[in-house]
Amino acid sequence: MGENSKRQWSLSDFEIGKPLGKGKFGRVYVARELKSKFVVALKVISKEQLEKYRIHHQLRREMEIQFSLKHPNILRMYGWFHDSENVFLILEYAHNGELYKELSKKGYFSEHQAATYILSLTKALAYCHEKHVIHRDIKPENLLLDHEGRLKIADFGWSVQSRSKRHTMCGTLDYLAPEMVENKAHDYAVDNWTLGILCYEFLYGAPPFEAESQVDTFKRIMKVDLSFPSTPYVSSEAKHLISRLLVKDSARRLSLQRIMEHPWIIKNANPIG
Ligand SMILES: O=C(O)Cn1ncc2ncnc(NCCc3cnc(NC(=O)Nc4cccc(Cl)c4)s3)c21
């Protein structure tokens, strides 16, 4: 598929399979490219919705970003095409679906599994930051698993698309760093904060500042009101890493490089996760 990514695609090049899921702006199907038999995910986005919500520029920005990113832990976008009604994104197929379904099923992950996912995310974010791409909206809904269970950031380019089924209809605050919640200019370090949130959620099954109302979540984030339940058992190294990421002063959060070298990651993560 890679060598053809420049050619003009059309729907007749594909055999459409089962629907994978539906977002607010369209559905995703498994599809097979007829000549190469290559299996992809095809995201169908209605042009009417793009116009209605005036988000075609966001889609274009996402496409530019996704085309320049090639990393084992970032879901590939191989190409796109359109017809009179829809825009179609030709995406890498993540056979094992959404990570958060795996998290809901298991309740919480082992330290080995959590550390492996955090290491994959950290490597993907370090790659994005090298390419000056920040804040890729990393929450469990935007994380997919390939056929080998390898984590893929499937960034939807913006939060509304994130189908946050597990929270109230509008985007959840749980993953937002203080400077974002306060709507301050944010920099790369917001992703480091979110890694702390995800590490906590992978190990305990819920994000650290979850609360009944958005106002209470906001207060807990601004206070960095962090506490560790006594169960499930979590090692002190894991708690140390989380405490070094959920730091209000963005300049004092552990850098991506230091996360990769942290004892908990070195001890627990599968290096080829
Ligand atoms: O389908 C599922 O529920 C889960 N699932 N399961 C397996 C699987 N394998 C691959 N992809 C999946 N899902 C699509 C992932 C996306 C990546 N990039 C996107 N970009 C986007 O939607 N952009 C976009 C849309 C509408 C407006 C605008 Cl402005 C931008 S969607 C998969």
GROMACS .gro file of C-alpha atoms and ligand atoms in nm:
model
  305
    1MET     CA    1   0.000   0.000   0.000
    2GLY     CA    2   0.282   0.239   0.087
    3GLU     CA    3   0.422   0.274  -0.268
    4ASN     CA    4   0.073   0.350  -0.401
    5SER     CA    5  -0.008   0.614  -0.141
    6LYS     CA    6   0.020   0.884  -0.412
    7ARG     CA    7  -0.227   0.724  -0.657
    8GLN     CA    8  -0.594   0.823  -0.687
    9TRP     CA    9  -0.815   0.583  -0.494
   10SER     CA   10  -1.189   0.525  -0.530
   11LEU     CA   11  -1.452   0.312  -0.362
   12SER     CA   12  -1.437   0.061  -0.648
   13ASP     CA   13  -1.080  -0.025  -0.542
   14PHE     CA   14  -1.213  -0.177  -0.218
   15GLU     CA   15  -1.433  -0.459  -0.097
   16ILE     CA   16  -1.613  -0.329   0.215
   17GLY     CA   17  -1.632  -0.558   0.520
   18LYS     CA   18  -1.790  -0.538   0.866
   19PRO     CA   19  -1.852  -0.205   1.037
   20LEU     CA   20  -1.596  -0.140   1.315
   21GLY     CA   21  -1.762   0.145   1.498
   22LYS     CA   22  -1.932   0.474   1.450
   23GLY     CA   23  -1.817   0.820   1.550
   24LYS     CA   24  -2.020   1.137   1.536
   25PHE     CA   25  -1.910   1.214   1.180
   26GLY     CA   26  -1.925   0.877   1.020
   27ARG     CA   27  -1.855   0.508   1.041
   28VAL     CA   28  -1.546   0.293   1.007
   29TYR     CA   29  -1.541  -0.033   0.810
   30VAL     CA   30  -1.288  -0.305   0.752
   31ALA     CA   31  -1.205  -0.302   0.380
   32ARG     CA   32  -0.979  -0.493   0.146
   33GLU     CA   33  -0.799  -0.330  -0.146
   34LEU     CA   34  -0.889  -0.560  -0.435
   35LYS     CA   35  -0.557  -0.574  -0.625
   36SER     CA   36  -0.315  -0.614  -0.331
   37LYS     CA   37  -0.564  -0.791  -0.096
   38PHE     CA   38  -0.431  -0.545   0.166
   39VAL     CA   39  -0.676  -0.503   0.458
   40VAL     CA   40  -0.739  -0.149   0.581
   41ALA     CA   41  -0.989   0.045   0.790
   42LEU     CA   42  -1.201   0.283   0.585
   43LYS     CA   43  -1.342   0.585   0.769
   44VAL     CA   44  -1.641   0.739   0.589
   45ILE     CA   45  -1.708   1.105   0.674
   46SER     CA   46  -2.014   1.279   0.534
   47LYS     CA   47  -1.937   1.604   0.350
   48GLU     CA   48  -2.267   1.746   0.468
   49GLN     CA   49  -2.155   1.708   0.831
   50LEU     CA   50  -1.812   1.856   0.750
   51GLU     CA   51  -1.982   2.160   0.601
   52LYS     CA   52  -2.247   2.182   0.873
   53TYR     CA   53  -1.986   2.186   1.152
   54ARG     CA   54  -1.732   2.376   0.941
   55ILE     CA   55  -1.450   2.136   1.024
   56HIS     CA   56  -1.304   2.057   0.679
   57HIS     CA   57  -0.995   2.267   0.770
   58GLN     CA   58  -0.945   2.050   1.079
   59LEU     CA   59  -0.965   1.737   0.866
   60ARG     CA   60  -0.708   1.884   0.626
   61ARG     CA   61  -0.476   1.968   0.916
   62GLU     CA   62  -0.513   1.617   1.052
   63MET     CA   63  -0.434   1.468   0.710
   64GLU     CA   64  -0.119   1.680   0.675
   65ILE     CA   65  -0.006   1.572   1.023
   66GLN     CA   66  -0.092   1.205   0.974
   67PHE     CA   67   0.081   1.187   0.635
   68SER     CA   68   0.408   1.311   0.787
   69LEU     CA   69   0.399   1.067   1.080
   70LYS     CA   70   0.534   0.715   1.033
   71HIS     CA   71   0.585   0.533   1.365
   72PRO     CA   72   0.500   0.180   1.485
   73ASN     CA   73   0.281   0.323   1.764
   74ILE     CA   74   0.090   0.574   1.551
   75LEU     CA   75  -0.196   0.450   1.334
   76ARG     CA   76  -0.104   0.512   0.970
   77MET     CA   77  -0.321   0.706   0.725
   78TYR     CA   78  -0.231   0.562   0.383
   79GLY     CA   79  -0.442   0.797   0.173
   80TRP     CA   80  -0.789   0.939   0.115
   81PHE     CA   81  -1.045   0.996  -0.157
   82HIS     CA   82  -1.392   1.144  -0.189
   83ASP     CA   83  -1.712   1.107  -0.387
   84SER     CA   84  -2.016   1.334  -0.408
   85GLU     CA   85  -2.135   1.263  -0.051
   86ASN     CA   86  -1.836   1.150   0.152
   87VAL     CA   87  -1.465   1.181   0.230
   88PHE     CA   88  -1.296   0.843   0.284
   89LEU     CA   89  -0.982   0.797   0.499
   90ILE     CA   90  -0.772   0.490   0.420
   91LEU     CA   91  -0.632   0.388   0.759
   92GLU     CA   92  -0.417   0.113   0.906
   93TYR     CA   93  -0.649  -0.155   1.048
   94ALA     CA   94  -0.606  -0.214   1.424
   95HIS     CA   95  -0.732  -0.570   1.453
   96ASN     CA   96  -0.772  -0.572   1.832
   97GLY     CA   97  -0.977  -0.252   1.843
   98GLU     CA   98  -1.002   0.007   2.117
   99LEU     CA   99  -0.771  -0.015   2.417
  100TYR     CA  100  -1.037   0.117   2.651
  101LYS     CA  101  -1.260  -0.181   2.575
  102GLU     CA  102  -0.970  -0.402   2.689
  103LEU     CA  103  -0.936  -0.185   3.002
  104SER     CA  104  -1.310  -0.203   3.076
  105LYS     CA  105  -1.303  -0.580   3.030
  106LYS     CA  106  -1.000  -0.637   3.256
  107GLY     CA  107  -1.079  -0.361   3.507
  108TYR     CA  108  -0.711  -0.266   3.525
  109PHE     CA  109  -0.384  -0.380   3.363
  110SER     CA  110  -0.085  -0.559   3.517
  111GLU     CA  111   0.225  -0.347   3.582
  112HIS     CA  112   0.395  -0.526   3.289
  113GLN     CA  113   0.106  -0.441   3.051
  114ALA     CA  114   0.065  -0.082   3.182
  115ALA     CA  115   0.441  -0.013   3.160
  116THR     CA  116   0.453  -0.156   2.806
  117TYR     CA  117   0.167   0.069   2.691
  118ILE     CA  118   0.321   0.376   2.863
  119LEU     CA  119   0.658   0.307   2.698
  120SER     CA  120   0.491   0.275   2.354
  121LEU     CA  121   0.301   0.601   2.411
  122THR     CA  122   0.616   0.778   2.529
  123LYS     CA  123   0.811   0.667   2.220
  124ALA     CA  124   0.524   0.778   1.991
  125LEU     CA  125   0.500   1.117   2.167
  126ALA     CA  126   0.880   1.169   2.154
  127TYR     CA  127   0.855   1.107   1.778
  128CYS     CA  128   0.559   1.352   1.749
  129HIS     CA  129   0.745   1.619   1.948
  130GLU     CA  130   1.048   1.580   1.717
  131LYS     CA  131   0.803   1.656   1.434
  132HIS     CA  132   0.663   1.952   1.633
  133VAL     CA  133   0.327   1.783   1.677
  134ILE     CA  134   0.184   1.820   2.028
  135HIS     CA  135  -0.127   1.740   2.224
  136ARG     CA  136  -0.246   1.447   2.032
  137ASP     CA  137  -0.548   1.406   2.253
  138ILE     CA  138  -0.425   1.079   2.401
  139LYS     CA  139  -0.708   0.921   2.596
  140PRO     CA  140  -0.807   0.551   2.598
  141GLU     CA  141  -1.076   0.612   2.330
  142ASN     CA  142  -0.803   0.726   2.090
  143LEU     CA  143  -0.574   0.429   2.156
  144LEU     CA  144  -0.610   0.118   1.942
  145LEU     CA  145  -0.444  -0.225   1.950
  146ASP     CA  146  -0.310  -0.404   1.641
  147HIS     CA  147  -0.317  -0.780   1.579
  148GLU     CA  148  -0.010  -0.825   1.804
  149GLY     CA  149  -0.168  -0.615   2.083
  150ARG     CA  150   0.070  -0.328   2.001
  151LEU     CA  151  -0.061   0.016   2.097
  152LYS     CA  152  -0.145   0.265   1.819
  153ILE     CA  153  -0.235   0.630   1.878
  154ALA     CA  154  -0.528   0.687   1.643
  155ASP     CA  155  -0.549   1.057   1.684
  156PHE     CA  156  -0.880   1.188   1.554
  157GLY     CA  157  -0.729   1.533   1.518
  158TRP     CA  158  -0.981   1.681   1.759
  159SER     CA  159  -1.175   1.586   2.075
  160VAL     CA  160  -1.540   1.583   1.962
  161GLN     CA  161  -1.463   1.280   1.749
  162SER     CA  162  -1.344   1.093   2.054
  163ARG     CA  163  -1.688   0.933   2.125
  164SER     CA  164  -1.622   0.957   2.501
  165LYS     CA  165  -1.888   0.692   2.578
  166ARG     CA  166  -1.759   0.652   2.933
  167HIS     CA  167  -1.826   1.013   3.030
  168THR     CA  168  -2.091   1.279   2.985
  169MET     CA  169  -2.160   1.366   2.625
  170CYS     CA  170  -1.917   1.653   2.589
  171GLY     CA  171  -1.541   1.585   2.606
  172THR     CA  172  -1.423   1.474   2.950
  173LEU     CA  173  -1.185   1.694   3.147
  174ASP     CA  174  -1.016   1.396   3.312
  175TYR     CA  175  -0.715   1.400   3.080
  176LEU     CA  176  -0.660   1.773   3.055
  177ALA     CA  177  -0.355   1.928   3.224
  178PRO     CA  178  -0.411   2.230   3.455
  179GLU     CA  179  -0.280   2.480   3.199
  180MET     CA  180  -0.528   2.342   2.943
  181VAL     CA  181  -0.820   2.335   3.185
  182GLU     CA  182  -0.732   2.699   3.262
  183ASN     CA  183  -0.714   2.751   2.886
  184LYS     CA  184  -0.360   2.883   2.907
  185ALA     CA  185  -0.120   2.847   2.616
  186HIS     CA  186  -0.002   2.491   2.642
  187ASP     CA  187   0.318   2.335   2.522
  188TYR     CA  188   0.460   1.987   2.478
  189ALA     CA  189   0.447   1.919   2.853
  190VAL     CA  190   0.068   1.867   2.843
  191ASP     CA  191   0.136   1.527   2.687
  192ASN     CA  192   0.361   1.438   2.982
  193TRP     CA  193   0.076   1.517   3.221
  194THR     CA  194  -0.162   1.300   3.019
  195LEU     CA  195   0.088   1.011   3.032
  196GLY     CA  196   0.062   1.037   3.413
  197ILE     CA  197  -0.318   1.027   3.393
  198LEU     CA  198  -0.312   0.724   3.163
  199CYS     CA  199  -0.051   0.540   3.374
  200TYR     CA  200  -0.277   0.585   3.679
  201GLU     CA  201  -0.587   0.475   3.482
  202PHE     CA  202  -0.412   0.166   3.339
  203LEU     CA  203  -0.312   0.056   3.691
  204TYR     CA  204  -0.629   0.147   3.885
  205GLY     CA  205  -0.899   0.133   3.615
  206ALA     CA  206  -1.012   0.495   3.651
  207PRO     CA  207  -0.840   0.833   3.599
  208PRO     CA  208  -0.705   0.999   3.921
  209PHE     CA  209  -0.923   1.311   3.931
  210GLU     CA  210  -1.256   1.154   3.835
  211ALA     CA  211  -1.549   1.313   4.016
  212GLU     CA  212  -1.926   1.331   3.998
  213SER     CA  213  -1.930   1.670   3.826
  214GLN     CA  214  -1.701   1.846   3.581
  215VAL     CA  215  -1.664   2.126   3.835
  216ASP     CA  216  -1.528   1.881   4.095
  217THR     CA  217  -1.294   1.724   3.839
  218PHE     CA  218  -1.174   2.074   3.750
  219LYS     CA  219  -1.105   2.149   4.118
  220ARG     CA  220  -0.923   1.820   4.171
  221ILE     CA  221  -0.702   1.880   3.864
  222MET     CA  222  -0.616   2.235   3.971
  223LYS     CA  223  -0.528   2.112   4.321
  224VAL     CA  224  -0.351   1.803   4.180
  225ASP     CA  225  -0.558   1.616   4.437
  226LEU     CA  226  -0.376   1.283   4.381
  227SER     CA  227  -0.421   0.979   4.606
  228PHE     CA  228  -0.346   0.610   4.554
  229PRO     CA  229  -0.607   0.348   4.656
  230SER     CA  230  -0.474   0.055   4.861
  231THR     CA  231  -0.609  -0.194   4.604
  232PRO     CA  232  -0.513  -0.310   4.349
  233TYR     CA  233  -0.152  -0.339   4.469
  234VAL     CA  234   0.074  -0.098   4.274
  235SER     CA  235   0.451  -0.074   4.324
  236SER     CA  236   0.608   0.238   4.475
  237GLU     CA  237   0.813   0.286   4.156
  238ALA     CA  238   0.488   0.319   3.957
  239LYS     CA  239   0.353   0.570   4.210
  240HIS     CA  240   0.684   0.761   4.190
  241LEU     CA  241   0.656   0.789   3.810
  242ILE     CA  242   0.291   0.905   3.829
  243SER     CA  243   0.382   1.163   4.098
  244ARG     CA  244   0.664   1.297   3.877
  245LEU     CA  245   0.423   1.348   3.585
  246LEU     CA  246   0.115   1.488   3.761
  247VAL     CA  247   0.299   1.806   3.859
  248LYS     CA  248   0.122   2.140   3.822
  249ASP     CA  249   0.433   2.330   3.708
  250SER     CA  250   0.468   2.195   3.351
  251ALA     CA  251   0.844   2.269   3.352
  252ARG     CA  252   0.895   2.024   3.641
  253ARG     CA  253   0.722   1.723   3.483
  254LEU     CA  254   0.947   1.428   3.400
  255SER     CA  255   1.068   1.455   3.037
  256LEU     CA  256   0.979   1.184   2.782
  257GLN     CA  257   1.344   1.074   2.778
  258ARG     CA  258   1.347   1.037   3.161
  259ILE     CA  259   1.019   0.838   3.144
  260MET     CA  260   1.185   0.588   2.909
  261GLU     CA  261   1.474   0.554   3.159
  262HIS     CA  262   1.255   0.533   3.471
  263PRO     CA  263   1.321   0.221   3.688
  264TRP     CA  264   0.953   0.114   3.676
  265ILE     CA  265   0.956   0.124   3.292
  266ILE     CA  266   1.297  -0.048   3.266
  267LYS     CA  267   1.185  -0.321   3.507
  268ASN     CA  268   0.830  -0.382   3.374
  269ALA     CA  269   0.794  -0.275   3.010
  270ASN     CA  270   0.839  -0.508   2.713
  271PRO     CA  271   1.092  -0.306   2.508
  272ILE     CA  272   0.937  -0.408   2.175
  273GLY     CA  273   0.583  -0.342   2.299
  274LIG     O1  274  -1.361   0.234   1.435
  274LIG     C1  275  -1.357   0.219   1.555
  274LIG     O2  276  -1.449   0.249   1.636
  274LIG     C2  277  -1.234   0.165   1.611
  274LIG     N1  278  -1.150   0.084   1.523
  274LIG     N2  279  -1.134  -0.048   1.546
  274LIG     C3  280  -1.033  -0.095   1.470
  274LIG     C4  281  -0.982   0.013   1.395
  274LIG     N3  282  -0.880   0.019   1.306
  274LIG     C5  283  -0.854   0.138   1.251
  274LIG     N4  284  -0.928   0.252   1.276
  274LIG     C6  285  -1.030   0.245   1.363
  274LIG     N5  286  -1.106   0.357   1.384
  274LIG     C7  287  -1.078   0.481   1.317
  274LIG     C8  288  -0.959   0.550   1.382
  274LIG     C9  289  -0.934   0.685   1.324
  274LIG    C10  290  -0.811   0.736   1.294
  274LIG     N6  291  -0.813   0.861   1.247
  274LIG    C11  292  -0.935   0.912   1.238
  274LIG     N7  293  -0.957   1.043   1.193
  274LIG    C12  294  -1.083   1.099   1.189
  274LIG     O3  295  -1.185   1.038   1.214
  274LIG     N8  296  -1.081   1.230   1.151
  274LIG    C13  297  -1.193   1.312   1.139
  274LIG    C14  298  -1.324   1.261   1.128
  274LIG    C15  299  -1.429   1.353   1.113
  274LIG    C16  300  -1.406   1.491   1.110
  274LIG    C17  301  -1.273   1.535   1.121
  274LIG    CL1  302  -1.239   1.704   1.121
  274LIG    C18  303  -1.168   1.448   1.136
  274LIG     S1  304  -1.053   0.801   1.286
  274LIG    C19  305  -1.059   0.125   1.427
   0.00000   0.00000   0.00000
